Amino acid sequence: MSVAVPTSVDGGLGGGGAVGAAGAGAAAASGAPDWLVWLLIGFTVLMLTWLIWRVGKRGGKRAPLTLAVVLLVGVGAVVVTRPAPETAAAVDRQAATVAQEAAARGKVAAGSEGMVGLSFDDGPSPEVTPAILRILRQQGVRATFFLQGTEVKKHPDLVRAIQRDGHVIGNHSYNHPDFSTLTYDQARQSIEWTNNLIERVTGERPTLFRYPFGNSNPETDRAVRDLGMWDVLWHWSEPGTGDFECPGWKEVERYAINQLADQAIILLHDGNDVIGCGEKQLKYLDRLIRTARQAGYDFGTIATADGPSHINQDSWVQVVAPE
């Protein structure tokens, strides 16, 4: 997992923008209010208790009729209180609506070409990375992968596959510590170990670094600068449900679509926590790409910049067209 809680939701350290009405409205499934649920349950229990007592005491000539009434009430309770199913068509309408909102608020900066950057942390992993690479390949999308040193060491073949597909590779520390607790020397060692592993596999040394959890301190910031590297944060327009929480593809799709904005870097994962989410959750990725393109965006990779990116928590990076 690699998430830092933003300090605001209207710009600066928290990213920019508010939750779209369609995104917020679809976050919870429809259903009956709690008081009605408990009222129906209580009534059903009381009626069943009375019916059992009456049948046991008098034989209950009207028992069949009473039983039928109780069963009808029970069925009604199930129908009324059950959350309304969310059909594929409903999800598609939701995506289209949010795409329109994204297009409306996504003011394209001069010379940026309306780029969005997908970034994946914590990998590579054999459980998730190959499926992500397959979807990106099918859609013709390049992304940026921030790799963890321990996983590079275990899966060099996957690192080569990421490089072969033309994705950018960044450094995500050796073993995912909280850098806010590290000294200068500890931070530098973690970063250098990972750089050495990546260079050994790919022949190239990363210049981009992402802090685990997005956490740092002045000493670790100095270590990153002394290594000639650039730290990369991400766009966070709302405290949504990230993929590492295993909410399912619909919720990840909503979270990611709500991040769509020109030059936005979207935080996603291909290792650690998401390994336990199952491959079905990755359905969000193909749908996100299609929705973003429908809204007029294209996808690029992360590169260094000459100034801070306010939409990405002031990291000195930009999203550029893949080479």
CSV table of C-alpha atoms in Angstrom, one decimal:
chain,number,residue,atom,x,y,z
A,1,MET,CA,0.0,0.0,0.0
A,2,SER,CA,1.2,3.5,-0.7
A,3,VAL,CA,-1.3,6.1,0.5
A,4,ALA,CA,-0.9,9.4,2.4
A,5,VAL,CA,-4.0,11.1,3.7
A,6,PRO,CA,-4.3,14.5,2.0
A,7,THR,CA,-4.5,17.6,4.1
A,8,SER,CA,-7.1,19.2,1.8
A,9,VAL,CA,-9.4,18.4,-1.1
A,10,ASP,CA,-9.4,21.7,-2.9
A,11,GLY,CA,-5.9,22.1,-4.1
A,12,GLY,CA,-2.3,22.0,-2.9
A,13,LEU,CA,-1.4,19.0,-0.9
A,14,GLY,CA,-4.7,17.3,-1.3
A,15,GLY,CA,-5.0,17.6,-5.0
A,16,GLY,CA,-8.0,19.5,-6.5
A,17,GLY,CA,-11.6,19.2,-7.2
A,18,ALA,CA,-14.7,17.9,-5.4
A,19,VAL,CA,-16.4,14.6,-5.8
A,20,GLY,CA,-18.8,14.6,-8.8
A,21,ALA,CA,-22.5,14.2,-8.0
A,22,ALA,CA,-22.7,11.1,-10.1
A,23,GLY,CA,-19.7,9.5,-8.4
A,24,ALA,CA,-20.9,10.3,-4.9
A,25,GLY,CA,-24.5,9.2,-5.7
A,26,ALA,CA,-23.4,5.8,-7.0
A,27,ALA,CA,-21.1,5.1,-4.0
A,28,ALA,CA,-23.8,3.3,-2.0
A,29,ALA,CA,-26.4,0.8,-3.3
A,30,SER,CA,-30.0,1.7,-2.8
A,31,GLY,CA,-32.1,0.0,-0.1
A,32,ALA,CA,-34.6,0.6,2.7
A,33,PRO,CA,-33.9,2.8,5.7
A,34,ASP,CA,-32.7,1.1,8.9
A,35,TRP,CA,-35.9,1.8,10.8
A,36,LEU,CA,-38.1,0.1,8.2
A,37,VAL,CA,-35.8,-2.9,8.1
A,38,TRP,CA,-36.0,-3.4,11.9
A,39,LEU,CA,-39.8,-2.8,11.9
A,40,LEU,CA,-40.5,-5.5,9.4
A,41,ILE,CA,-38.1,-7.9,11.1
A,42,GLY,CA,-39.8,-7.3,14.5
A,43,PHE,CA,-43.3,-7.7,13.0
A,44,THR,CA,-42.4,-10.9,11.3
A,45,VAL,CA,-40.9,-12.4,14.5
A,46,LEU,CA,-43.9,-11.4,16.6
A,47,MET,CA,-46.3,-12.9,14.1
A,48,LEU,CA,-44.4,-16.2,13.9
A,49,THR,CA,-44.3,-16.4,17.7
A,50,TRP,CA,-48.0,-15.8,17.9
A,51,LEU,CA,-48.7,-18.3,15.2
A,52,ILE,CA,-46.7,-21.1,16.9
A,53,TRP,CA,-48.4,-20.3,20.3
A,54,ARG,CA,-51.9,-20.4,18.7
A,55,VAL,CA,-51.3,-23.6,16.7
A,56,GLY,CA,-49.8,-25.3,19.8
A,57,LYS,CA,-52.7,-24.3,22.1
A,58,ARG,CA,-55.9,-24.5,20.0
A,59,GLY,CA,-55.1,-26.1,16.7
A,60,GLY,CA,-55.6,-22.7,15.0
A,61,LYS,CA,-58.4,-23.1,12.4
A,62,ARG,CA,-57.2,-19.9,10.8
A,63,ALA,CA,-53.5,-20.9,11.0
A,64,PRO,CA,-53.1,-21.4,7.2
A,65,LEU,CA,-54.4,-17.9,6.5
A,66,THR,CA,-52.2,-16.4,9.2
A,67,LEU,CA,-49.2,-18.3,7.9
A,68,ALA,CA,-49.8,-17.0,4.4
A,69,VAL,CA,-49.9,-13.4,5.7
A,70,VAL,CA,-46.7,-13.9,7.7
A,71,LEU,CA,-44.9,-15.4,4.6
A,72,LEU,CA,-46.1,-12.5,2.4
A,73,VAL,CA,-44.7,-10.0,5.0
A,74,GLY,CA,-41.4,-11.9,5.1
A,75,VAL,CA,-41.1,-11.9,1.3
A,76,GLY,CA,-41.9,-8.2,1.3
A,77,ALA,CA,-39.3,-7.6,3.8
A,78,VAL,CA,-36.6,-9.3,1.7
A,79,VAL,CA,-37.7,-7.4,-1.4
A,80,VAL,CA,-37.9,-4.0,0.2
A,81,THR,CA,-34.7,-4.2,2.2
A,82,ARG,CA,-32.5,-6.0,-0.3
A,83,PRO,CA,-30.1,-3.5,-2.0
A,84,ALA,CA,-31.0,-2.8,-5.6
A,85,PRO,CA,-28.8,-4.8,-8.1
A,86,GLU,CA,-26.4,-2.6,-10.0
A,87,THR,CA,-26.6,-3.8,-13.6
A,88,ALA,CA,-23.8,-3.5,-16.2
A,89,ALA,CA,-25.9,-1.0,-18.0
A,90,ALA,CA,-26.2,1.1,-14.8
A,91,VAL,CA,-22.5,1.0,-14.3
A,92,ASP,CA,-21.9,2.1,-17.9
A,93,ARG,CA,-24.3,5.0,-17.5
A,94,GLN,CA,-22.4,6.0,-14.3
A,95,ALA,CA,-19.1,5.9,-16.2
A,96,ALA,CA,-20.5,8.0,-19.0
A,97,THR,CA,-21.9,10.6,-16.7
A,98,VAL,CA,-18.6,10.9,-14.8
A,99,ALA,CA,-16.7,11.0,-18.1
A,100,GLN,CA,-18.8,14.0,-19.0
A,101,GLU,CA,-18.0,15.7,-15.7
A,102,ALA,CA,-14.4,14.9,-16.1
A,103,ALA,CA,-14.3,16.4,-19.5
A,104,ALA,CA,-16.0,19.5,-18.2
A,105,ARG,CA,-13.6,20.1,-15.3
A,106,GLY,CA,-10.4,18.8,-17.1
A,107,LYS,CA,-9.1,22.1,-18.5
A,108,VAL,CA,-6.2,21.1,-20.7
A,109,ALA,CA,-3.1,23.1,-19.9
A,110,ALA,CA,-1.2,24.7,-22.8
A,111,GLY,CA,1.1,22.2,-24.4
A,112,SER,CA,0.1,19.3,-22.2
A,113,GLU,CA,-2.2,17.5,-24.7
A,114,GLY,CA,-4.6,16.4,-22.0
A,115,MET,CA,-2.4,13.7,-20.5
A,116,VAL,CA,-3.2,11.4,-17.6
A,117,GLY,CA,-0.6,9.1,-16.0
A,118,LEU,CA,-1.3,5.7,-14.6
A,119,SER,CA,1.2,4.6,-11.9
A,120,PHE,CA,1.5,1.2,-10.2
A,121,ASP,CA,3.3,0.7,-6.9
A,122,ASP,CA,4.6,-2.3,-4.9
A,123,GLY,CA,5.3,-4.8,-7.7
A,124,PRO,CA,6.1,-6.6,-9.6
A,125,SER,CA,4.1,-9.6,-8.6
A,126,PRO,CA,3.2,-12.7,-10.6
A,127,GLU,CA,-0.4,-12.6,-9.3
A,128,VAL,CA,-1.2,-9.1,-10.6
A,129,THR,CA,1.5,-7.6,-12.9
A,130,PRO,CA,1.0,-9.9,-15.9
A,131,ALA,CA,-2.7,-9.2,-16.1
A,132,ILE,CA,-2.1,-5.4,-15.9
A,133,LEU,CA,0.5,-5.6,-18.6
A,134,ARG,CA,-1.9,-7.6,-20.8
A,135,ILE,CA,-4.6,-4.9,-20.5
A,136,LEU,CA,-2.2,-2.1,-21.1
A,137,ARG,CA,-0.8,-3.8,-24.1
A,138,GLN,CA,-4.3,-4.5,-25.5
A,139,GLN,CA,-5.3,-0.8,-25.1
A,140,GLY,CA,-2.0,0.6,-26.3
A,141,VAL,CA,-1.3,2.4,-23.0
A,142,ARG,CA,2.1,3.1,-21.4
A,143,ALA,CA,2.3,3.6,-17.6
A,144,THR,CA,4.8,4.1,-14.8
A,145,PHE,CA,5.7,1.3,-12.5
A,146,PHE,CA,7.3,2.1,-9.1
A,147,LEU,CA,9.1,-1.2,-8.2
A,148,GLN,CA,9.9,-2.6,-4.8
A,149,GLY,CA,13.5,-3.9,-4.4
A,150,THR,CA,12.6,-7.2,-2.7
A,151,GLU,CA,10.2,-7.9,-5.6
A,152,VAL,CA,12.6,-6.9,-8.3
A,153,LYS,CA,15.1,-9.4,-6.8
A,154,LYS,CA,12.4,-12.2,-6.8
A,155,HIS,CA,10.9,-11.5,-10.2
A,156,PRO,CA,13.5,-10.1,-12.7
A,157,ASP,CA,11.6,-11.6,-15.6
A,158,LEU,CA,8.6,-9.4,-14.8
A,159,VAL,CA,10.8,-6.3,-14.6
A,160,ARG,CA,12.1,-7.2,-18.1
A,161,ALA,CA,8.5,-7.6,-19.3
A,162,ILE,CA,7.6,-4.1,-18.0
A,163,GLN,CA,10.6,-2.6,-19.7
A,164,ARG,CA,10.0,-4.5,-22.9
A,165,ASP,CA,6.5,-3.1,-23.2
A,166,GLY,CA,7.8,0.4,-23.0
A,167,HIS,CA,6.7,1.4,-19.5
A,168,VAL,CA,8.7,3.8,-17.3
A,169,ILE,CA,10.3,2.2,-14.2
A,170,GLY,CA,10.7,4.1,-10.9
A,171,ASN,CA,12.0,3.2,-7.5
A,172,HIS,CA,9.7,2.4,-4.6
A,173,SER,CA,12.3,1.6,-1.9
A,174,TYR,CA,13.8,-1.8,-1.0
A,175,ASN,CA,11.2,-3.2,1.4
A,176,HIS,CA,8.5,-0.6,1.7
A,177,PRO,CA,9.4,1.1,5.1
A,178,ASP,CA,7.8,4.3,6.4
A,179,PHE,CA,10.4,6.8,5.4
A,180,SER,CA,9.2,9.4,7.9
A,181,THR,CA,10.9,7.2,10.6
A,182,LEU,CA,14.2,6.7,8.7
A,183,THR,CA,17.5,8.4,9.0
A,184,TYR,CA,19.4,9.9,6.0
A,185,ASP,CA,21.7,6.8,5.8
A,186,GLN,CA,18.8,4.3,6.0
A,187,ALA,CA,16.8,6.1,3.3
A,188,ARG,CA,19.8,6.4,1.0
A,189,GLN,CA,20.7,2.7,1.4
A,190,SER,CA,17.1,1.5,0.7
A,191,ILE,CA,16.9,3.6,-2.5
A,192,GLU,CA,20.4,2.7,-3.7
A,193,TRP,CA,19.9,-1.0,-3.2
A,194,THR,CA,16.7,-0.8,-5.3
A,195,ASN,CA,18.4,1.3,-8.0
A,196,ASN,CA,21.2,-1.2,-8.2
A,197,LEU,CA,18.8,-4.1,-8.6
A,198,ILE,CA,16.8,-2.4,-11.3
A,199,GLU,CA,19.9,-1.3,-13.2
A,200,ARG,CA,21.3,-4.9,-13.0
A,201,VAL,CA,18.1,-6.2,-14.6
A,202,THR,CA,17.3,-3.4,-17.1
A,203,GLY,CA,20.6,-1.7,-17.7
A,204,GLU,CA,19.0,1.6,-16.8
A,205,ARG,CA,19.1,3.5,-13.5
A,206,PRO,CA,15.8,5.1,-12.3
A,207,THR,CA,15.5,8.8,-11.7
A,208,LEU,CA,11.9,8.7,-10.3
A,209,PHE,CA,11.2,7.7,-6.7
A,210,ARG,CA,8.0,7.3,-4.8
A,211,TYR,CA,7.8,7.2,-1.0
A,212,PRO,CA,5.9,4.2,0.5
A,213,PHE,CA,2.7,5.6,1.9
A,214,GLY,CA,3.8,9.0,0.6
A,215,ASN,CA,5.6,9.7,3.9
A,216,SER,CA,9.0,11.4,4.3
A,217,ASN,CA,11.0,13.7,6.5
A,218,PRO,CA,13.7,16.4,5.8
A,219,GLU,CA,16.5,13.9,6.0
A,220,THR,CA,14.9,11.4,3.6
A,221,ASP,CA,14.1,14.3,1.2
A,222,ARG,CA,17.7,15.3,1.3
A,223,ALA,CA,18.8,11.7,0.5
A,224,VAL,CA,16.5,11.6,-2.5
A,225,ARG,CA,18.0,14.9,-3.8
A,226,ASP,CA,21.6,13.8,-3.1
A,227,LEU,CA,21.0,10.8,-5.3
A,228,GLY,CA,19.8,13.0,-8.1
A,229,MET,CA,16.3,11.6,-8.0
A,230,TRP,CA,12.8,13.2,-8.0
A,231,ASP,CA,10.0,12.1,-5.6
A,232,VAL,CA,6.6,11.5,-7.2
A,233,LEU,CA,3.3,12.0,-5.5
A,234,TRP,CA,-0.1,11.7,-7.2
A,235,HIS,CA,-3.5,13.4,-7.7
A,236,TRP,CA,-6.0,12.9,-4.9
A,237,SER,CA,-9.2,14.8,-5.5
A,238,GLU,CA,-11.1,13.0,-2.8
A,239,PRO,CA,-10.4,10.4,-0.1
A,240,GLY,CA,-11.8,7.7,-2.2
A,241,THR,CA,-11.5,3.9,-1.9
A,242,GLY,CA,-8.2,2.9,-3.3
A,243,ASP,CA,-7.5,-0.5,-5.0
A,244,PHE,CA,-5.4,-1.7,-2.1
A,245,GLU,CA,-8.6,-1.8,0.1
A,246,CYS,CA,-10.0,-4.5,-2.2
A,247,PRO,CA,-13.4,-2.8,-2.8
A,248,GLY,CA,-14.1,-4.5,-6.1
A,249,TRP,CA,-13.8,-3.2,-9.6
A,250,LYS,CA,-16.8,-0.9,-9.5
A,251,GLU,CA,-15.4,1.1,-6.6
A,252,VAL,CA,-11.9,1.2,-8.0
A,253,GLU,CA,-13.3,2.4,-11.3
A,254,ARG,CA,-15.3,5.2,-9.5
A,255,TYR,CA,-12.2,6.2,-7.5
A,256,ALA,CA,-10.0,6.3,-10.6
A,257,ILE,CA,-12.5,8.1,-12.8
A,258,ASN,CA,-12.9,10.8,-10.2
A,259,GLN,CA,-9.2,11.5,-10.4
A,260,LEU,CA,-9.4,12.3,-14.1
A,261,ALA,CA,-7.9,15.7,-14.8
A,262,ASP,CA,-5.3,17.1,-17.1
A,263,GLN,CA,-1.8,16.0,-15.9
A,264,ALA,CA,-3.2,13.9,-13.1
A,265,ILE,CA,-1.1,11.0,-11.9
A,266,ILE,CA,-3.4,8.2,-10.7
A,267,LEU,CA,-2.2,6.0,-7.8
A,268,LEU,CA,-2.7,2.2,-8.4
A,269,HIS,CA,-1.0,-1.0,-7.3
A,270,ASP,CA,0.3,-4.3,-8.7
A,271,GLY,CA,1.7,-5.8,-5.5
A,272,ASN,CA,1.4,-6.2,-1.7
A,273,ASP,CA,-2.2,-5.6,-0.6
A,274,VAL,CA,-3.8,-6.0,-4.0
A,275,ILE,CA,-2.5,-9.5,-4.4
A,276,GLY,CA,-5.3,-10.6,-2.1
A,277,CYS,CA,-8.0,-8.7,-4.0
A,278,GLY,CA,-8.3,-11.2,-6.9
A,279,GLU,CA,-7.8,-10.7,-10.6
A,280,LYS,CA,-11.5,-9.9,-11.1
A,281,GLN,CA,-10.9,-6.5,-9.5
A,282,LEU,CA,-8.7,-5.6,-12.5
A,283,LYS,CA,-11.8,-5.2,-14.6
A,284,TYR,CA,-11.7,-1.6,-13.6
A,285,LEU,CA,-8.6,-0.9,-15.7
A,286,ASP,CA,-10.0,-1.6,-19.2
A,287,ARG,CA,-13.1,0.4,-18.3
A,288,LEU,CA,-11.1,3.3,-16.9
A,289,ILE,CA,-9.0,3.6,-20.0
A,290,ARG,CA,-12.1,3.6,-22.2
A,291,THR,CA,-13.9,6.2,-20.1
A,292,ALA,CA,-10.9,8.5,-20.0
A,293,ARG,CA,-10.5,8.4,-23.7
A,294,GLN,CA,-14.3,9.1,-24.1
A,295,ALA,CA,-13.7,12.2,-22.0
A,296,GLY,CA,-11.0,13.4,-24.3
A,297,TYR,CA,-7.9,12.3,-22.3
A,298,ASP,CA,-4.9,10.3,-23.4
A,299,PHE,CA,-2.3,8.4,-21.4
A,300,GLY,CA,1.3,9.2,-20.8
A,301,THR,CA,4.2,8.4,-18.6
A,302,ILE,CA,5.8,10.4,-15.8
A,303,ALA,CA,8.9,12.5,-16.4
A,304,THR,CA,10.7,15.2,-14.4
A,305,ALA,CA,9.6,18.9,-14.8
A,306,ASP,CA,11.0,22.4,-14.3
A,307,GLY,CA,8.5,23.3,-11.6
A,308,PRO,CA,5.9,21.9,-9.2
A,309,SER,CA,2.7,20.1,-10.4
A,310,HIS,CA,0.0,21.5,-8.2
A,311,ILE,CA,-2.4,18.8,-9.3
A,312,ASN,CA,0.0,16.2,-8.0
A,313,GLN,CA,0.7,17.6,-4.6
A,314,ASP,CA,3.5,19.9,-5.9
A,315,SER,CA,5.8,17.1,-7.1
A,316,TRP,CA,8.2,18.4,-9.7
A,317,VAL,CA,7.0,16.0,-12.4
A,318,GLN,CA,4.8,16.0,-15.5
A,319,VAL,CA,2.9,13.5,-17.6
A,320,VAL,CA,4.3,13.3,-21.1
A,321,ALA,CA,3.5,11.4,-24.3
A,322,PRO,CA,5.4,8.1,-24.4
A,323,GLU,CA,8.5,8.0,-26.5
